[in-house]
mmCIF file of C-alpha atoms (C1' of nucleotides) in Angstrom:
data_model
loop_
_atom_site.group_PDB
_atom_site.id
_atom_site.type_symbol
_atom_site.label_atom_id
_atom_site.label_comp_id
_atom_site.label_asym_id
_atom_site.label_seq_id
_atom_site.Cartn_x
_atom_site.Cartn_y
_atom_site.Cartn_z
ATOM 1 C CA UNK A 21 -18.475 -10.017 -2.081
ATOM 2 C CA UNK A 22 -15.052 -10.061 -0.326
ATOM 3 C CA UNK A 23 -12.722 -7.015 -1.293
ATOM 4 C CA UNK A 24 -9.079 -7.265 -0.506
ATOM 5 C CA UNK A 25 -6.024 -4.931 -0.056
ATOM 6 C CA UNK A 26 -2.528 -6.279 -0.196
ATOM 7 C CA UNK A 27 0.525 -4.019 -0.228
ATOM 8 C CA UNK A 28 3.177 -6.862 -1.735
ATOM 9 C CA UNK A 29 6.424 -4.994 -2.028
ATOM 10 C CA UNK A 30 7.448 -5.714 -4.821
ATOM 11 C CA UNK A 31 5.179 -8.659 -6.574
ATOM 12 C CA UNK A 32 8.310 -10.561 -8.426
ATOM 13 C CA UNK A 33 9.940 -11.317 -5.090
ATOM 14 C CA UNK A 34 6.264 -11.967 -3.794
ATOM 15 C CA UNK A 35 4.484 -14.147 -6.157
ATOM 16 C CA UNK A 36 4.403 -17.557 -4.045
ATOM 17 C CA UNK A 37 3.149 -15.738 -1.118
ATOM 18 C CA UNK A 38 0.841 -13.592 -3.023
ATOM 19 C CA UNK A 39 -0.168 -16.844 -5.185
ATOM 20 C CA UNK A 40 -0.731 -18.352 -1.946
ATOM 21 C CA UNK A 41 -2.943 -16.275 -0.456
ATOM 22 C CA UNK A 42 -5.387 -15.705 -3.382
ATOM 23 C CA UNK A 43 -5.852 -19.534 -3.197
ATOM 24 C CA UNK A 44 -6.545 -19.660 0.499
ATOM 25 C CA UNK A 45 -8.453 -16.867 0.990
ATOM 26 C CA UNK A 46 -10.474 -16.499 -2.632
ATOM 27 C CA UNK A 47 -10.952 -12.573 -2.251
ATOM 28 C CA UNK A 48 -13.501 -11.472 -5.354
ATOM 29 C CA UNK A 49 -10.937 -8.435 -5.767
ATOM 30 C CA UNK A 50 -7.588 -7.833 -4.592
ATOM 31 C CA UNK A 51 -5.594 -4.500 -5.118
ATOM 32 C CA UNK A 52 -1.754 -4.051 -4.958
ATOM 33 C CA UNK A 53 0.413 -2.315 -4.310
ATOM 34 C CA UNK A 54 4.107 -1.496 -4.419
ATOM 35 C CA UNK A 55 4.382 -3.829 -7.593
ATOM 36 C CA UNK A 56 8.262 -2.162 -8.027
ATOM 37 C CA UNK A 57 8.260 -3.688 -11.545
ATOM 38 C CA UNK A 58 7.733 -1.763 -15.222
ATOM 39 C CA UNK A 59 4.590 -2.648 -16.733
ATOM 40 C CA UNK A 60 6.063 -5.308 -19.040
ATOM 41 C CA UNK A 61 7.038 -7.797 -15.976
ATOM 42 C CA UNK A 62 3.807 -7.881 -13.973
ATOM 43 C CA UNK A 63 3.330 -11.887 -13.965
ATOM 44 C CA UNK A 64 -0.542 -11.649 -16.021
ATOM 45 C CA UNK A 65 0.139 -15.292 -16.430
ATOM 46 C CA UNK A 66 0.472 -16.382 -13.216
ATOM 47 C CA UNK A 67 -2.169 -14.541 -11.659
ATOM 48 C CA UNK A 68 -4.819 -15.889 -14.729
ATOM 49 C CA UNK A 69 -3.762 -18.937 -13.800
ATOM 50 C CA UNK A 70 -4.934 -18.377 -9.893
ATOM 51 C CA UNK A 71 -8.310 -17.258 -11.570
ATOM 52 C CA UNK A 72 -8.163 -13.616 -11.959
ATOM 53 C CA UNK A 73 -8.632 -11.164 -14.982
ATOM 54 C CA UNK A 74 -6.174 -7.909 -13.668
ATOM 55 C CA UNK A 75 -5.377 -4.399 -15.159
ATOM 56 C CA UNK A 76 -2.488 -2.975 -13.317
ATOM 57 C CA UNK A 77 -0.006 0.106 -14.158
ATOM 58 C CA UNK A 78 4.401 -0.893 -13.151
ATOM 59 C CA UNK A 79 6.626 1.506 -13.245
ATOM 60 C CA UNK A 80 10.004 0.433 -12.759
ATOM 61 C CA UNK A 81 12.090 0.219 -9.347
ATOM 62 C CA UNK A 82 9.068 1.670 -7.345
ATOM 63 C CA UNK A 83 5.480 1.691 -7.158
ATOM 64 C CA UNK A 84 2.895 0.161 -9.270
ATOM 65 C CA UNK A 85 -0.805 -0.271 -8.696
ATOM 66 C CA UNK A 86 -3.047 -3.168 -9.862
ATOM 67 C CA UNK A 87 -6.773 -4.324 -9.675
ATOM 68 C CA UNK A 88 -7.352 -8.326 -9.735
ATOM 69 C CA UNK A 89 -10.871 -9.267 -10.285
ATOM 70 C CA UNK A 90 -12.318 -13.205 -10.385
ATOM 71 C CA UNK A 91 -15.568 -11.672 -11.844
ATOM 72 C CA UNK A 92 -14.933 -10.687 -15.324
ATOM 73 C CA UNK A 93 -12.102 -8.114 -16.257
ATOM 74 C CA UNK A 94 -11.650 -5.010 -14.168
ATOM 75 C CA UNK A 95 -13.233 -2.381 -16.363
ATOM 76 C CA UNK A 96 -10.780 0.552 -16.199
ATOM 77 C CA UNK A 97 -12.196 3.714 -15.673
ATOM 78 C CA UNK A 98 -8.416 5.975 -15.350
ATOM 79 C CA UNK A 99 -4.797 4.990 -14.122
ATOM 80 C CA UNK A 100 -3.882 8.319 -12.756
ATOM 81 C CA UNK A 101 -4.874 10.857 -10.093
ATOM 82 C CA UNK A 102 -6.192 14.324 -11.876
ATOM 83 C CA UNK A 103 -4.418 17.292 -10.708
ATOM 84 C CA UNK A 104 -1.084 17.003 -11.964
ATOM 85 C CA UNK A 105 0.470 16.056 -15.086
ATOM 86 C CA UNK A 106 3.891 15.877 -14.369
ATOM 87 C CA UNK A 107 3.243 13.530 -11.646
ATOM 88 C CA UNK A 108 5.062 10.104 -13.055
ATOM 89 C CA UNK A 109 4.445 7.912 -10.211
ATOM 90 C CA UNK A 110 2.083 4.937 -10.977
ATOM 91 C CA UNK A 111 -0.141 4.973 -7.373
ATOM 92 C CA UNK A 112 -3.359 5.320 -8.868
ATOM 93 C CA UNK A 113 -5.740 2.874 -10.580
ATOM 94 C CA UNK A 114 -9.839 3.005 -11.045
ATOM 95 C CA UNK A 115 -12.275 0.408 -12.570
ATOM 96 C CA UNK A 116 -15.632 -0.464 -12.296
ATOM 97 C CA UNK A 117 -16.471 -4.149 -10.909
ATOM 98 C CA UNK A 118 -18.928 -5.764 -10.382
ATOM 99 C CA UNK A 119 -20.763 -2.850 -10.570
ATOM 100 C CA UNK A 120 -18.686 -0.946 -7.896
ATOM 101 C CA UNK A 121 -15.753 1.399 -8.603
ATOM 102 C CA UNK A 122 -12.892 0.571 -7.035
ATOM 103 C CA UNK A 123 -9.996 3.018 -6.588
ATOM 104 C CA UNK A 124 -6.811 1.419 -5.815
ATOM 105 C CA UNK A 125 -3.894 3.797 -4.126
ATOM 106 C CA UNK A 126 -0.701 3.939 -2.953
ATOM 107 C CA UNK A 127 -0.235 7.165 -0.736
ATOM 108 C CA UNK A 128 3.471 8.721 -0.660
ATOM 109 C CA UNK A 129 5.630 8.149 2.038
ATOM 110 C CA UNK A 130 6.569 11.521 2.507
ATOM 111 C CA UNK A 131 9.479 10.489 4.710
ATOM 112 C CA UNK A 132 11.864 12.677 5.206
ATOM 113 C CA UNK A 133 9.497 15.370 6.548
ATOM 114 C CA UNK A 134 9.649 18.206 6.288
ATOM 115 C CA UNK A 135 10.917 18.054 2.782
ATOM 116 C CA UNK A 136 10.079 17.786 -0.584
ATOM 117 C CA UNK A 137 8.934 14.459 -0.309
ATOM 118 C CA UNK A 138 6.615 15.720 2.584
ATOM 119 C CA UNK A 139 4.972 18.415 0.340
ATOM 120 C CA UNK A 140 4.683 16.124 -2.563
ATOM 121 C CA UNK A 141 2.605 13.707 0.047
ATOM 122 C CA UNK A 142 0.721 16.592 0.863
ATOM 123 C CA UNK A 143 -0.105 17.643 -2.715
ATOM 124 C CA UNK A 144 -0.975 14.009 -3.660
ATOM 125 C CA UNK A 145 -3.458 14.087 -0.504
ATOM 126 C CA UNK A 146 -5.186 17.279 -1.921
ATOM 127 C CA UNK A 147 -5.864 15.801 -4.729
ATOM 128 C CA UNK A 148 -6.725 12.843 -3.726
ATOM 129 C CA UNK A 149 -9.554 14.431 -1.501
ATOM 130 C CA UNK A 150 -10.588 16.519 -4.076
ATOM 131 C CA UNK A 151 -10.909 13.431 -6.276
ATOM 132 C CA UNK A 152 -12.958 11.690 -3.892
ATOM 133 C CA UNK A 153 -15.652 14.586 -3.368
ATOM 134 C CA UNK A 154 -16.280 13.774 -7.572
ATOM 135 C CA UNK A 155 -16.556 10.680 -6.778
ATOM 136 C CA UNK A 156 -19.062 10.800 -3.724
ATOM 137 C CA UNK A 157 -21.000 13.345 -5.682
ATOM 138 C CA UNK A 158 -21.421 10.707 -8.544
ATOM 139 C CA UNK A 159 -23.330 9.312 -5.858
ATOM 140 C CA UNK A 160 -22.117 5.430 -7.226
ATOM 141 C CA UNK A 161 -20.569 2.682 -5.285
ATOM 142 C CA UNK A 162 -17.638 3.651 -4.058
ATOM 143 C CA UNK A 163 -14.293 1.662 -2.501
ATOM 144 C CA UNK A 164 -11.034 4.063 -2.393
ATOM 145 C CA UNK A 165 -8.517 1.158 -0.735
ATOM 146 C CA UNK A 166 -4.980 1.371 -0.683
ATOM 147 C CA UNK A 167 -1.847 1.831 1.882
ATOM 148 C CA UNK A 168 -2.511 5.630 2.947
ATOM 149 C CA UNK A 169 0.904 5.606 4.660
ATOM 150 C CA UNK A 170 -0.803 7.436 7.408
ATOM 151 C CA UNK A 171 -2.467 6.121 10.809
ATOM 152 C CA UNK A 172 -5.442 8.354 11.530
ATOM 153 C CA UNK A 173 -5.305 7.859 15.118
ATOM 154 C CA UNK A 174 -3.024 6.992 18.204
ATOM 155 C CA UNK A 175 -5.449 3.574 18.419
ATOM 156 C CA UNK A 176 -3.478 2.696 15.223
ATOM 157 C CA UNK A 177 -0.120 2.808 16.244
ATOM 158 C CA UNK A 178 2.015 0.573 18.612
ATOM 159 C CA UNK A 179 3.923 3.679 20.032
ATOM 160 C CA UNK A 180 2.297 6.536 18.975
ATOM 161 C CA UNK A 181 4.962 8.916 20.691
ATOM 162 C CA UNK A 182 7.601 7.904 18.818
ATOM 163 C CA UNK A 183 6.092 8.692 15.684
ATOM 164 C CA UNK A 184 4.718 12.211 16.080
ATOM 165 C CA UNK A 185 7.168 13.504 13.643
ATOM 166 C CA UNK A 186 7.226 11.206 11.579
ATOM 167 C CA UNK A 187 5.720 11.959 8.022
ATOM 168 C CA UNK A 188 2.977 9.190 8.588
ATOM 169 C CA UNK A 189 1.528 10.740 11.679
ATOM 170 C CA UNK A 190 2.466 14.388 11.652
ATOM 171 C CA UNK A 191 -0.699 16.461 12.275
ATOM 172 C CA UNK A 192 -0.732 17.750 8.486
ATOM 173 C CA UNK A 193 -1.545 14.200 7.756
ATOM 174 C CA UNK A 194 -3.556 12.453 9.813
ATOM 175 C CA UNK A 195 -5.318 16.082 9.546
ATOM 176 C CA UNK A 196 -5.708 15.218 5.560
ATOM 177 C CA UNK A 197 -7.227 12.093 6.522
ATOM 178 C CA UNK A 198 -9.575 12.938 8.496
ATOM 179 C CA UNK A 199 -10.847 16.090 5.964
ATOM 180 C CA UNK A 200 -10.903 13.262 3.833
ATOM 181 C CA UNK A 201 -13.615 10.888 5.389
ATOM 182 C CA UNK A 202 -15.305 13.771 6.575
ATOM 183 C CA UNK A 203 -16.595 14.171 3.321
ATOM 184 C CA UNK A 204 -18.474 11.428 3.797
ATOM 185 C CA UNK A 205 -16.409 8.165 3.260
ATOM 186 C CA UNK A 206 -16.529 4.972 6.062
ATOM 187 C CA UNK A 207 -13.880 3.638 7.434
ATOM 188 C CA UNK A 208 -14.674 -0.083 7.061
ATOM 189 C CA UNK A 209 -12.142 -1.795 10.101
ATOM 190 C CA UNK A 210 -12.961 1.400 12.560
ATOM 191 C CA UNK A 211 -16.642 1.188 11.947
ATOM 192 C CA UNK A 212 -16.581 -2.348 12.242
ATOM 193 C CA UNK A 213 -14.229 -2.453 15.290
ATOM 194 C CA UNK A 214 -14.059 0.925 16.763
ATOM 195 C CA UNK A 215 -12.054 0.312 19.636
ATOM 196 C CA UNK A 216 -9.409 -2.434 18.501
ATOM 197 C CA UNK A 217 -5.858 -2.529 18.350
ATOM 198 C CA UNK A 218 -5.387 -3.079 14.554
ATOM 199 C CA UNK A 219 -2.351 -2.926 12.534
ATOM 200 C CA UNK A 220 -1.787 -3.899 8.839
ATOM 201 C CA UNK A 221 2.473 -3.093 8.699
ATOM 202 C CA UNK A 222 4.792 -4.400 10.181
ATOM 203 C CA UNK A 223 8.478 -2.820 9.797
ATOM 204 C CA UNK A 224 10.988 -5.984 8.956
ATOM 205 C CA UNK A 225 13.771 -4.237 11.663
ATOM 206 C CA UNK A 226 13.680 -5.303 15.000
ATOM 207 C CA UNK A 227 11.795 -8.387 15.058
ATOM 208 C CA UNK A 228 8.557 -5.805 14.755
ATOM 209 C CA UNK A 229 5.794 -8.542 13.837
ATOM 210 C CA UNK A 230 6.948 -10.737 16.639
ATOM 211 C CA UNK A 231 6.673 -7.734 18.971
ATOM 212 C CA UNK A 232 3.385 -6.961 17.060
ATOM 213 C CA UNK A 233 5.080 -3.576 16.851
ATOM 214 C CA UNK A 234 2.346 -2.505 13.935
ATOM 215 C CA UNK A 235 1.206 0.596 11.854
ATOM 216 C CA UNK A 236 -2.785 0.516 11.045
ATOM 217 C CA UNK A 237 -1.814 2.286 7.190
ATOM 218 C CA UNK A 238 -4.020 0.275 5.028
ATOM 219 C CA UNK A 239 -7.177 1.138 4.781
ATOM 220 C CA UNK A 240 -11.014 0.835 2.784
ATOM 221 C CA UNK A 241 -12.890 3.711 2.827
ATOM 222 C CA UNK A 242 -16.678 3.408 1.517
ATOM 223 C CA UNK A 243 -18.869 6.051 -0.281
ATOM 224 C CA UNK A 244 -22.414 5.699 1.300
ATOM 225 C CA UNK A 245 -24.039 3.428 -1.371
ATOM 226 C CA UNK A 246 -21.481 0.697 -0.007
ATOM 227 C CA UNK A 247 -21.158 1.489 3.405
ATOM 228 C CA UNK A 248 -24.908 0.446 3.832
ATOM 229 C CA UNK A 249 -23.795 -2.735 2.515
ATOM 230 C CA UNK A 250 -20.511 -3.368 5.416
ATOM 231 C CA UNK A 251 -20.742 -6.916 6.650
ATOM 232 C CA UNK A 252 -17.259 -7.940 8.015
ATOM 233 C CA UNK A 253 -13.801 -6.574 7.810
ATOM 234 C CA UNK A 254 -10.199 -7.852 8.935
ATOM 235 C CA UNK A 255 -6.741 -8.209 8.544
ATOM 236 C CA UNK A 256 -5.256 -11.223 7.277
ATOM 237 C CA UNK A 257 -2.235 -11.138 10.105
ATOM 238 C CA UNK A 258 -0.971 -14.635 9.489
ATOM 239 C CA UNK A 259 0.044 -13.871 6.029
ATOM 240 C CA UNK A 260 2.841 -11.352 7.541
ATOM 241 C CA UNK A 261 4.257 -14.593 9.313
ATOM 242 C CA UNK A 262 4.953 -15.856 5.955
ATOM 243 C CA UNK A 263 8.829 -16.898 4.580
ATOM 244 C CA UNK A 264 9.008 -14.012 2.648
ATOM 245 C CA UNK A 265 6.475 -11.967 3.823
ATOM 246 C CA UNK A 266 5.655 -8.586 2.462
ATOM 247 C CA UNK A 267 5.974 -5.877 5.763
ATOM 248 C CA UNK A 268 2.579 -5.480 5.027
ATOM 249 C CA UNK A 269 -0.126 -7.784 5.482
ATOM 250 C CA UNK A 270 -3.684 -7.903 3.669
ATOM 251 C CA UNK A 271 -6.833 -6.122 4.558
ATOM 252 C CA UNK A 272 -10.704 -7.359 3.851
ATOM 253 C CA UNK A 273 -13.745 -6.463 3.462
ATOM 254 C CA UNK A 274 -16.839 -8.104 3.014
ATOM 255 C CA UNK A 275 -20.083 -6.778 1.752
ATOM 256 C CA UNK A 276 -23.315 -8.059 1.600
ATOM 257 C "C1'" DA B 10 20.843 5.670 15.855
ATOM 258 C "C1'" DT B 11 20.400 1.287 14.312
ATOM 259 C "C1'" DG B 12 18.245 -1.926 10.901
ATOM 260 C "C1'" DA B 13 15.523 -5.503 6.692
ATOM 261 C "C1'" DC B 14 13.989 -5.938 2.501
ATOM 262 C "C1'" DG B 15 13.499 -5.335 -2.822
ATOM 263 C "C1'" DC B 16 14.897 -2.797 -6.413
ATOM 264 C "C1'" DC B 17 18.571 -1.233 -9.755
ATOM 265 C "C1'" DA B 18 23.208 -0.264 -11.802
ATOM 266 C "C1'" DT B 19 27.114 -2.418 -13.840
ATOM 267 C "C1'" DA B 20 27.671 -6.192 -10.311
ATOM 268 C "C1'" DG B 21 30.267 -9.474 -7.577
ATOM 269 C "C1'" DT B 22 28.752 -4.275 -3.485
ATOM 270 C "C1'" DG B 23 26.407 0.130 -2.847
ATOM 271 C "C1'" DG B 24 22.688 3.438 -3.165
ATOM 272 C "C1'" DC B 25 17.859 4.389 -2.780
ATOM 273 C "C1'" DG B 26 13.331 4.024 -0.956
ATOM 274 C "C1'" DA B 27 10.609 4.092 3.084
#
DNA sequence: ATGACGCCATAGTGGCGA
């Protein structure tokens, strides 16, 4: 089974290229990200028509969160993160596929930091983790995949002193990741290539992909029922080469 | 510091997000 992560940027202006690479690549679920378009405009048709049943949650202008499946429907299990109801961003979606439940997220910036935008990245990562431990303590198969908007280490960034203060590597943060998959949780490319340069953004200033001037910010983390189960994992790098690329690129696993 | 995209408003550019 072949699990994908794509942060599209906005999935109007992305279609060809997302259409694309579900028909070259065949993952047996994709999550999105960054759909930037109200629930009412995410292209259901399109995406049947590439052979996959989706459930998704648009907001408009920003965000958005979906779960494409080409094994039956993705059987929703919530759309938001528990902790806080006045939260009205849309960067949370669960289901259950295939037997597995897949958590699909989209991590604040939190750029400018410090700020308020900082502590609301730290709140969402709080409850985030404290999500997770529920769901490791369910004990069932578990994938939390998303863009994390963080790189855990200096391995993961192309010049990691020039991001220090930056609200995707501050210490707070990559300190949040890390209590994170210390609960218990994998992460699927460092496991799989623990010493690797690896990067899954690419920032569309300053020729940055050409310079291969990346951010490692996507990532799968697996509960231990899964992990067992790791077979391959990778970045789909080409696809950021792409006319009208996302400044992401995919991210795969595959499980045996 | 700059900048590239995609989004929106009310437009024919500018602001925001990241």
């Amino acid at each position: 089974m072949k699990i994908a992560t794509y942060n599209v940027n906005g999935i109007s202006a992305r279609l060809p290229v997302l259409l694309r690479w579900l028909a070259e690549t065949k993952p047996d679920i994709a999550c999105l990200q960054e759909l930037k378009a109200p629930q009412e405009k995410f292209p259901e048709q399109e995406i049947r028509n590439a052979g996959y049943e989706a459930i998704w949650h648009g907001q408009k202008s920003w965000n958005g969160v979906a779960i494409l499946s080409r094994a039956g429907k993705p059987e929703e299990v919530r759309r938001t993160l528990p902790g806080d109801d006045e939260d009205t961003h849309s960067r949370y979606i669960e289901a259950t596929v295939d037997g597995v439940v897949v958590g699909c997220l989209y991590l604040p910036n939190g750029n400018p930091a410090p700020g308020p935008k900082f502590d609301y990245k730290l709140r969402w990562f709080e409850r985030l983790t404290h999500h997770a431990a529920s769901l490791l303590h369910s004990g069932k198969p578990v994938i939390l995949t998303g863009d994390y908007n963080v790189m855990p280490t200096e391995l993961d960034v192309y010049k990691p002193e020039n991001w220090v203060d930056d609200a995707l590597f501050r210490p707070e943060v990559r300190s949040a990741f890390h209590t994170l998959v210390a609960q218990g949780w994998t992460d699927a490319i460092r496991k799989l290539h623990p010493d690797e340069k690896i990067y899954t953004f690419w920032d569309y200033f300053r020729n940055a992909y050409g310079r291969n001037a990346g951010l490692r910010i996507d990532h799968f983390l697996l509960s231990p029922a899964v992990a067992g189960r790791l077979h391959a994992a990778g970045v789909d790098k080409d696809v950021r080469g792409w006319e009208k690329s996302s400044d992401h690129a995919p991210v795969w696993i595959e499980l045996k």
